[in-house]
Coordinates of C-alpha atoms in Angstrom, one line a residue:
Chain A
M141 CA -13.7 9.9 57.5
A142 CA -11.6 10.7 55.0
K143 CA -12.7 10.7 51.5
I144 CA -10.2 9.2 48.9
T145 CA -10.5 10.3 45.0
G146 CA -10.2 6.9 42.0
L147 CA -7.8 8.5 39.5
E148 CA -7.1 11.3 37.9
K149 CA -9.3 12.2 36.5
A150 CA -9.0 10.5 32.9
D151 CA -10.0 13.1 29.9
A152 CA -12.1 10.0 28.1
P153 CA -15.0 7.6 30.3
R154 CA -13.6 4.1 32.1
M155 CA -16.2 1.3 30.6
H156 CA -15.3 -1.7 30.8
F157 CA -14.4 -4.9 28.2
D158 CA -13.9 -8.2 27.9
I159 CA -13.0 -10.9 25.7
Y160 CA -14.0 -14.3 25.2
A161 CA -12.7 -16.4 22.0
I162 CA -12.1 -19.8 22.3
V163 CA -8.1 -21.3 20.2
E164 CA -6.6 -23.7 19.0
G165 CA -3.3 -25.3 19.0
A166 CA -2.4 -25.2 14.5
Q167 CA 0.4 -27.9 16.1
E168 CA 2.0 -29.4 18.7
L169 CA 2.9 -26.6 21.8
Y170 CA 4.4 -27.0 24.9
F171 CA 3.5 -25.2 28.0
G172 CA 6.2 -26.6 30.6
H173 CA 5.3 -28.4 34.2
E174 CA 8.3 -30.2 36.1
V175 CA 11.5 -30.7 34.7
Q176 CA 12.7 -34.7 36.1
V177 CA 15.4 -36.2 34.8
N178 CA 15.3 -36.0 31.4
V179 CA 11.6 -36.0 30.6
N180 CA 10.5 -32.1 30.3
L181 CA 6.3 -32.7 31.5
V182 CA 3.9 -30.5 29.8
E183 CA 1.5 -28.2 32.6
T184 CA -2.1 -30.6 33.5
V185 CA -5.2 -29.9 35.5
R186 CA -7.0 -32.3 37.2
V187 CA -10.9 -31.0 37.4
P188 CA -13.6 -33.2 38.7
I189 CA -16.6 -34.6 35.8
N190 CA -19.1 -35.8 37.9
G191 CA -17.0 -37.2 41.2
E192 CA -14.1 -38.7 38.8
T193 CA -11.4 -36.7 37.9
V194 CA -10.2 -36.0 34.0
E195 CA -6.8 -34.7 33.7
K196 CA -6.3 -31.8 30.8
C197 CA -3.9 -29.7 29.2
Y198 CA -3.2 -26.2 30.3
L199 CA -2.5 -22.8 29.0
S200 CA -1.9 -21.1 32.4
P201 CA -3.7 -17.4 32.2
T202 CA -0.6 -16.0 33.4
K203 CA 2.0 -17.4 31.2
R204 CA -0.8 -16.0 28.9
R205 CA -0.8 -12.7 30.5
G206 CA 4.0 -12.6 30.2
V207 CA 2.8 -13.3 26.9
E208 CA 1.0 -10.4 26.7
R209 CA 3.2 -7.8 28.0
R210 CA 6.4 -9.1 26.8
S211 CA 4.6 -8.5 23.0
L212 CA 3.4 -4.8 24.4
I213 CA 7.7 -4.5 26.1
W214 CA 9.8 -5.9 23.2
A215 CA 6.1 -3.9 20.3
P216 CA 8.7 -2.2 18.0
T217 CA 8.2 1.9 17.6
A218 CA 9.0 4.3 14.7
G219 CA 12.4 5.5 16.7
G220 CA 13.7 1.6 16.3
Q221 CA 13.5 1.6 20.0
L222 CA 11.2 -0.9 21.6
L223 CA 8.3 0.1 23.8
G224 CA 9.9 -1.0 27.4
D225 CA 13.1 0.9 26.5
R226 CA 11.4 4.4 25.6
Q227 CA 9.4 4.5 28.5
G228 CA 11.8 2.9 30.6
C229 CA 9.1 0.2 31.6
G230 CA 10.3 -3.5 32.5
V231 CA 9.6 -6.9 34.0
P232 CA 9.2 -7.6 37.0
R233 CA 10.2 -3.3 37.4
T234 CA 8.6 -1.9 36.0
C235 CA 7.6 1.8 35.6
A236 CA 3.7 2.1 37.8
D237 CA 3.3 5.3 35.5
Q238 CA -0.1 5.7 34.9
T239 CA 0.0 7.4 31.8
C240 CA 2.1 4.5 30.4
P241 CA 0.5 2.6 27.9
I242 CA 1.5 -0.9 29.3
C243 CA 0.9 -0.4 33.0
S244 CA -1.9 2.0 33.3
V245 CA -3.5 -1.4 32.3
F246 CA -2.0 -4.3 33.5
G247 CA -0.5 -3.1 35.9
G248 CA 3.0 -2.0 37.7
L249 CA 4.8 -1.9 41.9
E250 CA 7.6 0.0 41.9
A251 CA 8.7 -1.9 45.4
G252 CA 7.8 0.3 48.1
K253 CA 6.9 3.3 46.7
K254 CA 3.9 3.1 44.2
T255 CA 1.3 0.4 43.4
L256 CA -0.7 0.5 40.4
V257 CA -3.7 -0.8 39.9
G258 CA -3.7 -3.6 37.1
R259 CA -6.8 -3.6 34.9
L260 CA -6.8 -6.7 33.1
V261 CA -6.8 -10.6 34.1
H262 CA -6.6 -13.1 32.1
G263 CA -8.5 -16.3 32.2
G264 CA -9.9 -19.4 30.8
G265 CA -6.6 -21.7 29.4
V266 CA -8.3 -25.6 30.4
A267 CA -8.7 -27.5 27.9
V268 CA -11.9 -28.5 26.2
Q269 CA -10.1 -32.4 25.1
S270 CA -8.9 -34.4 27.1
L271 CA -6.1 -35.8 25.5
P272 CA -3.6 -37.0 27.2
P273 CA -0.4 -35.0 25.6
E274 CA 2.1 -36.6 23.6
E275 CA 6.0 -38.0 24.0
K276 CA 8.0 -37.6 21.9
Q277 CA 11.7 -38.1 21.5
R278 CA 14.1 -35.0 20.6
A279 CA 17.2 -34.7 20.0
M280 CA 20.0 -31.9 19.6
H281 CA 22.2 -32.6 16.9
P282 CA 25.6 -30.9 17.1
S283 CA 25.6 -28.4 14.0
M284 CA 28.8 -30.3 11.6
I285 CA 28.0 -31.3 8.4
S286 CA 31.5 -34.2 8.7
K287 CA 30.7 -35.0 12.4
T288 CA 33.3 -37.5 14.5
T289 CA 33.3 -39.4 17.0
G290 CA 32.4 -37.5 20.3
D291 CA 29.5 -35.2 17.9
D292 CA 27.2 -37.3 19.1
P293 CA 23.4 -36.1 19.7
T294 CA 21.5 -35.2 22.4
P295 CA 18.9 -37.2 23.0
F296 CA 15.7 -36.1 25.4
K297 CA 12.4 -37.1 26.1
R298 CA 9.8 -33.4 26.3
Q299 CA 5.6 -34.2 26.2
Y300 CA 3.2 -31.8 23.7
D301 CA 0.4 -31.0 24.0
Q302 CA -1.3 -32.5 21.0
P303 CA -2.7 -29.6 17.6
G304 CA -6.3 -29.6 17.2
L305 CA -7.0 -28.4 21.1
L306 CA -8.8 -26.3 22.3
F307 CA -8.8 -23.9 24.8
P308 CA -11.1 -21.4 25.5
I309 CA -9.5 -17.6 26.8
Y310 CA -10.5 -15.1 28.1
N311 CA -9.2 -11.6 29.2
H312 CA -11.0 -9.8 31.5
C313 CA -10.8 -5.3 31.6
M314 CA -11.6 -3.6 34.5
S315 CA -12.4 -0.1 33.8
I316 CA -10.6 2.2 31.3
T317 CA -10.2 4.0 29.0
D318 CA -10.9 3.1 24.3
Q319 CA -7.6 4.6 24.6
E320 CA -6.0 2.1 26.8
F321 CA -8.2 -1.5 26.1
Q322 CA -6.2 -0.5 22.6
A323 CA -2.5 -2.1 24.1
V324 CA -5.1 -5.2 25.2
A325 CA -6.3 -5.7 21.9
Y326 CA -2.6 -5.3 20.3
A327 CA -1.8 -7.9 22.7
F328 CA -4.2 -10.1 22.4
L329 CA -3.8 -10.1 19.2
D330 CA -0.2 -9.9 18.8
A331 CA 0.5 -13.0 21.5
L332 CA -1.8 -15.4 20.1
A333 CA 1.6 -16.4 17.4
R334 CA 4.3 -16.5 20.1
I335 CA 2.0 -18.6 23.2
G336 CA 4.5 -21.4 23.8
A337 CA 7.6 -22.1 25.5
G338 CA 10.3 -23.1 22.9
N339 CA 8.9 -24.4 19.6
P340 CA 7.4 -24.5 18.1
K341 CA 4.8 -21.4 18.8
G342 CA 1.6 -20.4 18.2
V343 CA -2.6 -21.0 18.1
R344 CA -5.2 -19.7 16.2
I345 CA -9.1 -18.5 16.8
D346 CA -10.8 -21.3 16.3
N347 CA -13.1 -21.2 13.1
G348 CA -15.0 -24.0 13.9
L349 CA -15.7 -27.0 11.5
R350 CA -16.7 -25.6 8.3
G351 CA -13.2 -22.8 9.1
D352 CA -15.6 -19.5 8.3
E353 CA -16.9 -18.6 12.3
P354 CA -14.9 -17.2 14.6
F355 CA -14.6 -18.3 17.9
L356 CA -14.7 -15.0 19.7
V357 CA -16.5 -12.9 21.5
V358 CA -16.0 -9.0 22.9
D359 CA -18.4 -6.6 25.7
R360 CA -17.7 -3.6 26.0
Y361 CA -20.2 -1.8 28.2
L362 CA -21.2 -0.5 31.8
T363 CA -23.6 -2.8 32.4
P364 CA -22.3 -6.5 31.9
K365 CA -25.5 -7.0 30.4
G366 CA -24.5 -10.3 27.9
Q367 CA -24.3 -13.4 28.2
R368 CA -21.1 -14.5 29.6
P369 CA -20.0 -17.0 26.9
V370 CA -17.6 -18.7 29.3
V371 CA -16.9 -22.1 28.9
S372 CA -17.6 -24.7 31.7
P373 CA -13.9 -26.6 32.3
S374 CA -16.4 -30.1 32.3
V375 CA -17.3 -29.8 28.9
C376 CA -15.1 -32.3 27.0
E377 CA -16.4 -32.1 23.7
A378 CA -15.4 -29.5 20.8
E379 CA -18.4 -29.3 19.6
K380 CA -20.3 -29.5 22.6
A381 CA -17.6 -26.5 23.1
R382 CA -18.8 -24.4 19.9
Q383 CA -22.3 -24.6 21.0
S384 CA -22.5 -23.8 24.5
F385 CA -19.8 -20.6 23.2
R386 CA -22.2 -20.2 19.7
E387 CA -25.1 -20.4 22.2
S388 CA -23.6 -17.4 25.0
A389 CA -22.6 -15.3 22.2
F390 CA -26.0 -14.2 21.0
Q391 CA -27.7 -14.0 24.2
V392 CA -28.0 -10.2 24.9
Y393 CA -31.0 -9.5 28.3
G394 CA -33.7 -7.9 26.5
Q395 CA -33.0 -8.8 23.6
S396 CA -33.6 -12.5 23.0
G397 CA -32.6 -14.5 19.6
R398 CA -31.4 -12.0 17.9
N399 CA -28.3 -13.4 16.0
E400 CA -26.7 -10.9 15.0
P401 CA -23.1 -10.0 15.4
V402 CA -23.2 -6.4 17.1
I403 CA -25.9 -6.8 19.8
E404 CA -26.1 -3.2 21.1
V405 CA -28.6 -1.8 24.1
E406 CA -28.1 0.9 26.8
N407 CA -24.3 0.4 27.8
F408 CA -23.4 -2.7 26.6
T409 CA -22.7 -3.5 23.0
R410 CA -20.6 -6.7 22.0
C411 CA -19.3 -8.3 19.0
S412 CA -18.4 -11.2 17.7
G413 CA -16.8 -13.2 15.9
Q414 CA -16.0 -11.6 12.3
E415 CA -17.0 -8.5 13.8
A416 CA -15.6 -8.9 17.4
L417 CA -11.8 -9.7 15.4
R418 CA -12.7 -6.2 12.7
F419 CA -12.8 -4.3 15.9
L420 CA -9.8 -5.9 17.8
Q421 CA -8.0 -4.8 14.4
E422 CA -9.2 -1.4 14.5
Q423 CA -7.8 -0.7 17.5
A424 CA -4.3 -2.9 17.4
D425 CA -3.8 -0.7 14.4
G426 CA -5.3 2.6 16.8
F427 CA -2.6 1.5 19.0
V428 CA 0.5 1.3 16.0
N429 CA -0.2 4.6 14.4
R430 CA -1.5 5.7 18.6
V431 CA 1.8 5.1 20.2
L432 CA 4.9 2.8 18.4
N433 CA 4.8 5.6 15.6
A434 CA 4.5 8.3 18.4
R435 CA 6.8 11.1 17.4
S436 CA 8.1 11.8 20.9
Chain B
M105 CA -18.6 -11.5 71.7
R106 CA -22.4 -10.5 71.3
D107 CA -25.4 -11.3 73.1
G108 CA -28.6 -12.9 71.7
I109 CA -28.6 -12.2 67.3
P110 CA -31.8 -9.7 66.0
A111 CA -33.5 -10.9 63.6
M112 CA -31.4 -12.3 60.4
Y113 CA -31.4 -12.0 56.5
G114 CA -28.9 -14.0 54.0
I115 CA -28.9 -14.0 50.5
K116 CA -27.1 -16.3 48.8
M117 CA -24.6 -16.0 46.1
T118 CA -23.4 -18.0 42.7
I119 CA -19.7 -16.4 41.8
V120 CA -18.2 -18.6 38.6
P121 CA -14.6 -18.3 38.3
T122 CA -13.4 -17.8 34.5
A123 CA -10.1 -18.5 35.8
A124 CA -7.6 -20.4 38.2
M125 CA -8.3 -18.5 41.5
T126 CA -5.2 -18.3 44.7
F127 CA -6.5 -17.1 47.7
R128 CA -3.0 -17.4 49.5
I129 CA -3.1 -19.3 52.4
L130 CA -1.5 -16.7 55.2
P131 CA 1.2 -16.7 57.0
G132 CA 3.0 -18.9 55.2
S133 CA 6.3 -19.1 53.3
L134 CA 7.5 -16.9 50.4
L135 CA 8.3 -19.8 48.3
H136 CA 5.6 -21.4 47.9
I137 CA 1.9 -20.0 47.5
A138 CA -0.5 -21.8 49.3
T139 CA -3.9 -21.3 48.2
Y140 CA -7.5 -22.9 50.2
P141 CA -9.8 -23.8 49.2
F142 CA -12.3 -21.6 49.7
L143 CA -13.4 -18.0 49.0
P144 CA -12.6 -16.1 51.8
P145 CA -14.6 -14.2 54.2
T146 CA -12.7 -11.0 53.9
T147 CA -11.5 -11.6 50.3
M148 CA -15.0 -12.3 49.6
S149 CA -15.9 -9.0 51.5
G150 CA -13.2 -6.3 49.2
F151 CA -14.7 -9.3 46.0
V152 CA -18.1 -7.7 46.8
R153 CA -16.3 -3.8 47.9
R154 CA -15.1 -3.8 44.4
L155 CA -18.0 -5.4 42.4
W156 CA -19.9 -2.2 44.1
E157 CA -17.7 0.4 43.0
M158 CA -18.1 -0.8 39.2
E159 CA -22.2 -1.0 39.4
R160 CA -22.3 2.9 41.5
C161 CA -19.5 4.7 40.0
G162 CA -17.7 2.5 37.1
D163 CA -14.0 2.3 38.8
I164 CA -13.0 0.3 41.4
P165 CA -10.8 1.7 43.8
K166 CA -6.3 2.0 43.6
T167 CA -4.1 0.2 45.7
D168 CA -1.9 3.1 46.7
I169 CA 0.2 2.9 49.2
S170 CA 2.3 6.2 48.2
G171 CA 1.9 9.4 51.2
R172 CA 0.3 6.9 52.6
G173 CA 3.8 5.1 54.9
R174 CA 2.6 1.6 53.7
N175 CA -0.7 1.9 54.9
P176 CA -3.2 1.5 51.8
P177 CA -6.6 2.2 52.7
Y178 CA -9.4 -0.8 52.7
Y179 CA -11.9 -1.3 51.1
A180 CA -14.8 -3.8 52.3
M181 CA -18.2 -3.9 52.4
P182 CA -19.7 -2.3 56.3
S183 CA -19.8 -4.4 59.4
N184 CA -23.0 -5.9 59.5
M185 CA -22.9 -7.0 56.2
H186 CA -21.7 -10.4 57.4
V187 CA -19.6 -11.8 54.3
L188 CA -18.9 -14.9 54.7
G189 CA -17.2 -17.0 52.0
A190 CA -17.7 -18.6 49.1
F191 CA -17.6 -22.9 48.9
P192 CA -16.8 -24.9 45.9
K193 CA -18.7 -28.7 45.8
S194 CA -16.5 -30.0 43.9
Y195 CA -12.8 -28.8 43.5
H196 CA -9.0 -29.2 43.0
I197 CA -5.6 -27.6 44.0
H198 CA -3.6 -27.3 41.1
R199 CA 0.4 -27.7 41.9
T200 CA 2.6 -26.1 40.0
Y201 CA 5.8 -24.5 39.8
R202 CA 7.0 -20.6 38.5
Q203 CA 10.0 -18.9 37.6
G204 CA 8.7 -15.9 39.4
V205 CA 11.1 -12.5 41.0
R206 CA 13.7 -12.7 43.2
D207 CA 14.1 -7.8 43.5
F208 CA 11.7 -6.4 41.5
K209 CA 14.6 -3.8 40.7
Y210 CA 16.0 -6.5 38.3
T211 CA 13.8 -6.1 34.2
L212 CA 15.1 -10.5 33.1
S213 CA 12.5 -11.4 32.3
A214 CA 11.6 -8.5 29.8
R215 CA 15.4 -8.8 29.1
L216 CA 15.4 -9.9 25.0
Y217 CA 19.4 -9.9 25.5
R218 CA 21.4 -11.9 28.6
D219 CA 24.9 -12.0 29.6
S220 CA 26.6 -14.5 31.7
S221 CA 28.1 -11.3 33.8
A222 CA 24.1 -10.5 34.6
K223 CA 23.5 -11.7 37.9
E224 CA 19.8 -11.8 38.3
V225 CA 18.5 -15.3 38.6
Y226 CA 14.9 -16.7 39.0
Q227 CA 13.3 -17.0 41.7
L228 CA 11.2 -20.9 42.0
H229 CA 8.1 -20.9 43.8
T230 CA 5.5 -23.5 44.4
W231 CA 2.2 -22.4 43.4
E232 CA -1.0 -23.9 44.3
Y233 CA -4.6 -21.9 41.9
L234 CA -7.9 -23.6 43.5
V235 CA -9.8 -25.1 40.0
A236 CA -13.5 -25.2 39.8
E237 CA -17.0 -24.6 38.8
K238 CA -19.1 -22.0 40.8
L239 CA -18.5 -21.0 44.1
C240 CA -22.0 -21.3 46.7
G241 CA -21.5 -17.3 48.9
Y242 CA -23.5 -16.6 52.2
V243 CA -24.0 -12.4 53.4
I244 CA -26.1 -11.5 56.4
S245 CA -27.1 -9.5 58.1
E246 CA -30.2 -7.6 60.7
D247 CA -30.9 -4.8 57.5
Q248 CA -33.2 -6.6 54.7
E249 CA -33.2 -3.9 52.0
M250 CA -29.6 -3.6 52.2
L251 CA -29.5 -7.2 51.0
E252 CA -31.6 -6.3 48.6
Q253 CA -28.9 -3.8 46.6
L254 CA -27.0 -6.6 46.5
G255 CA -29.0 -7.9 43.6
K256 CA -27.6 -5.4 41.5
L257 CA -24.8 -7.5 41.1
K258 CA -26.0 -10.4 39.1
N259 CA -23.4 -10.3 36.0
R260 CA -21.0 -8.2 37.2
G261 CA -17.2 -9.0 37.2
A262 CA -13.9 -8.2 39.0
K263 CA -10.1 -10.3 40.4
I264 CA -10.1 -12.0 42.3
G265 CA -7.7 -13.3 45.3
K266 CA -4.5 -13.3 43.6
E267 CA -5.9 -14.8 40.8
G268 CA -8.1 -14.7 38.2
Y269 CA -11.2 -13.5 38.1
A270 CA -14.7 -14.1 38.5
F271 CA -18.6 -13.3 38.0
I272 CA -21.7 -13.1 39.8
D273 CA -24.1 -15.8 38.0
S274 CA -27.0 -15.8 40.1
V275 CA -27.8 -14.4 43.6
S276 CA -30.8 -15.8 45.3
D277 CA -34.6 -13.7 46.9
V278 CA -33.7 -12.4 50.2
R279 CA -34.3 -15.7 52.6
S280 CA -35.1 -14.3 57.0
L281 CA -32.7 -16.7 58.9
K282 CA -34.0 -18.7 62.0
R283 CA -32.0 -19.8 64.3
E284 CA -32.3 -23.4 64.5
I285 CA -31.0 -26.4 66.4
R286 CA -30.7 -28.9 64.6
S287 CA -28.4 -31.9 61.8
A288 CA -27.1 -30.6 58.1
V289 CA -24.5 -29.3 56.6
P290 CA -22.9 -26.3 57.3
S291 CA -22.9 -24.1 54.1
T292 CA -20.0 -22.5 55.4
F293 CA -17.1 -23.7 57.5
V294 CA -17.5 -23.7 61.8
P295 CA -15.6 -20.8 63.1
G296 CA -13.9 -20.7 66.2
E297 CA -14.8 -23.2 69.7
T298 CA -17.4 -24.7 68.2
G299 CA -15.0 -26.6 65.5
I300 CA -13.1 -28.1 68.2
G301 CA -14.0 -31.6 68.1
L302 CA -15.4 -32.4 63.8
S303 CA -13.7 -34.0 61.4
G304 CA -13.3 -31.3 58.7
D305 CA -9.8 -29.5 57.0
I306 CA -8.8 -26.8 59.7
Y307 CA -7.6 -23.4 58.7
T308 CA -6.2 -20.5 60.4
L309 CA -8.5 -17.9 58.4
Y310 CA -8.1 -13.7 59.5
R311 CA -10.9 -11.7 60.8
Y312 CA -11.1 -7.7 60.3
V313 CA -10.8 -5.4 63.5
W314 CA -13.3 -2.5 63.1
K315 CA -12.4 1.0 65.2
D316 CA -15.3 1.4 66.9
G317 CA -18.7 2.6 65.7
T318 CA -18.1 2.5 62.8
A319 CA -21.8 0.6 61.4
E320 CA -24.1 3.7 60.9
E321 CA -21.8 5.2 59.1
Q322 CA -20.5 2.7 56.4
G323 CA -24.7 1.7 55.9
R324 CA -24.4 5.5 54.0
L325 CA -21.8 3.6 51.3
F326 CA -25.2 2.3 49.6
E327 CA -26.3 5.4 50.0
Q328 CA -23.5 7.0 48.1
D329 CA -24.2 8.7 44.8
A330 CA -21.9 7.9 41.9
E331 CA -19.8 11.4 41.9
E332 CA -18.6 10.8 45.6
G333 CA -15.5 9.3 45.9
F334 CA -14.4 5.8 47.8
T335 CA -15.4 5.4 51.4
P336 CA -11.8 3.4 52.9
S337 CA -12.8 1.0 55.5
E338 CA -12.4 1.5 59.4
I339 CA -10.8 -1.1 59.8
D340 CA -7.6 -1.2 62.1
G341 CA -6.5 -5.1 61.0
F342 CA -6.7 -9.0 61.4
Q343 CA -7.3 -11.0 63.9
P344 CA -5.9 -15.0 63.2
L345 CA -8.9 -17.6 64.3
P346 CA -8.5 -21.4 63.5
A347 CA -11.8 -22.6 62.0
V348 CA -13.1 -25.6 60.3
W349 CA -14.1 -27.3 57.2
V350 CA -17.2 -29.4 58.2
R351 CA -18.5 -31.4 54.9
E352 CA -21.0 -33.9 56.7
Q353 CA -23.8 -34.0 59.3
V354 CA -23.7 -32.0 62.3
E355 CA -25.5 -30.3 64.8
M356 CA -25.3 -28.2 65.8
E357 CA -27.4 -23.9 66.1
Y358 CA -27.6 -22.6 63.1
L359 CA -29.1 -19.4 61.0
T360 CA -31.3 -21.0 58.4
D361 CA -33.7 -20.2 56.0
G362 CA -34.7 -24.1 56.1
T363 CA -33.4 -26.0 53.0
E364 CA -30.1 -24.2 51.2
I365 CA -29.3 -22.0 53.7
F366 CA -27.7 -22.9 57.1
V367 CA -25.0 -20.7 58.6
P368 CA -23.3 -22.7 62.2
V369 CA -24.5 -19.1 63.9
E370 CA -21.1 -17.7 65.4
M371 CA -20.0 -17.3 62.2
V372 CA -22.0 -13.4 62.9
N373 CA -20.5 -12.6 65.8
F374 CA -17.0 -13.1 63.9
F375 CA -17.3 -11.8 60.0

């Protein structure tokens, strides 16, 4: 029976990483769904809750994945090129090279020739509050200062997710090196301001009611010893979602009652809140220095 | 089909997804990606195998098509572990639109600047996602010890299906299963001919076709140490079969622990 080894043995050990966050729409947002004649709808998802079906706005994780991948493809490098041009890596034509900082984590495909398994998976995206989308009338106004007949604005209706909606989002990385994770951290942070189709764009990490508690958890581990702060799609109240996230964040097996920002046990490390944000920012910085600013 | 089934044991695995999932229904259209409303047995087998490998050596097998024609190896649980799929109590199928790829040679989605001469275009797909809070899965085997080992997979997660990630929230203790004819809501779907006449949704599913004489060797999967590479599963291909997902009480012969697990006896012959 043939035995097949895995990847080229990496210089560095491979670990699993998870990012859990609650993000808040800082203003109205548009994640498109279907296009009817003259009405643009946002994507909503129906969630079965206690025998009923509740409709909630949806920040599809696959859309977020695309925003993150493009953050990397369009990242500026020291040579003046964008990273995707420097690597020869785009979408859907990826380079599928094991050494590409994008494909080694997102995966790649050269149809019929090469596949590189993706190690980063995106999750979450079901809004917490069941606030329905608001329909607004917008118009495309021509830019003439002096208007004549015929220069009429074109009205259209568009739905938007209401501001203040909370979205739990998760990034899961299977078996990557610390260096590879730097790209994940960079893309996660960079994408936050770019999420949303058209304008306006942008979500921010929820800071809680007092504004000082980033709802962010980062795990780095071989053995998953922490309770995963996953907010169930059936939760509809903001405070309940935050509470469930907070409680899970501090549950690490064998370490009950430790509400510390960094919990380190054998084969498992968890950072929460400000510490998690600091860790991601450090990793993103590492990516900029090591990859983007590299002279080669 | 085997005559007579020896003593069987089973576990129940609760799988919690962290995202909407897609378990693509085949054969299907290229432009409409439909999903089963449950985790099919072969998909679950691959998922559990991936978790097992992460537990054993910290890495996942890669899907390499270079140098092997177009036949990447399969990585599934051994044939003597009957992985029966996982089923949600309540769920919703989210049907939406996605602008996908028309040609993999394009760089369409990475372009910052597109002019009218570029012939690259998107391909509109409809896409279905399964939204569920949790799935109840079952694994049955004659080998009690191997089933006990699966308890190590609690809290491990991996990507699952075409889209999505899920983790094992809980693994039950190993239960002894008896054959009994009684009325119950089946824990899994009802496969093959036994499903004829029952009321429920019918799906075409696929089972592995195993190469001969592999069960014993596959068992060594559980004895490999962390340094060994990945052992592909000796699978020849797939065979389709119909299955009915019945969600009301029906009287038939089950493998049951008496309280929670009611597996139609035929499942062990197919999966």
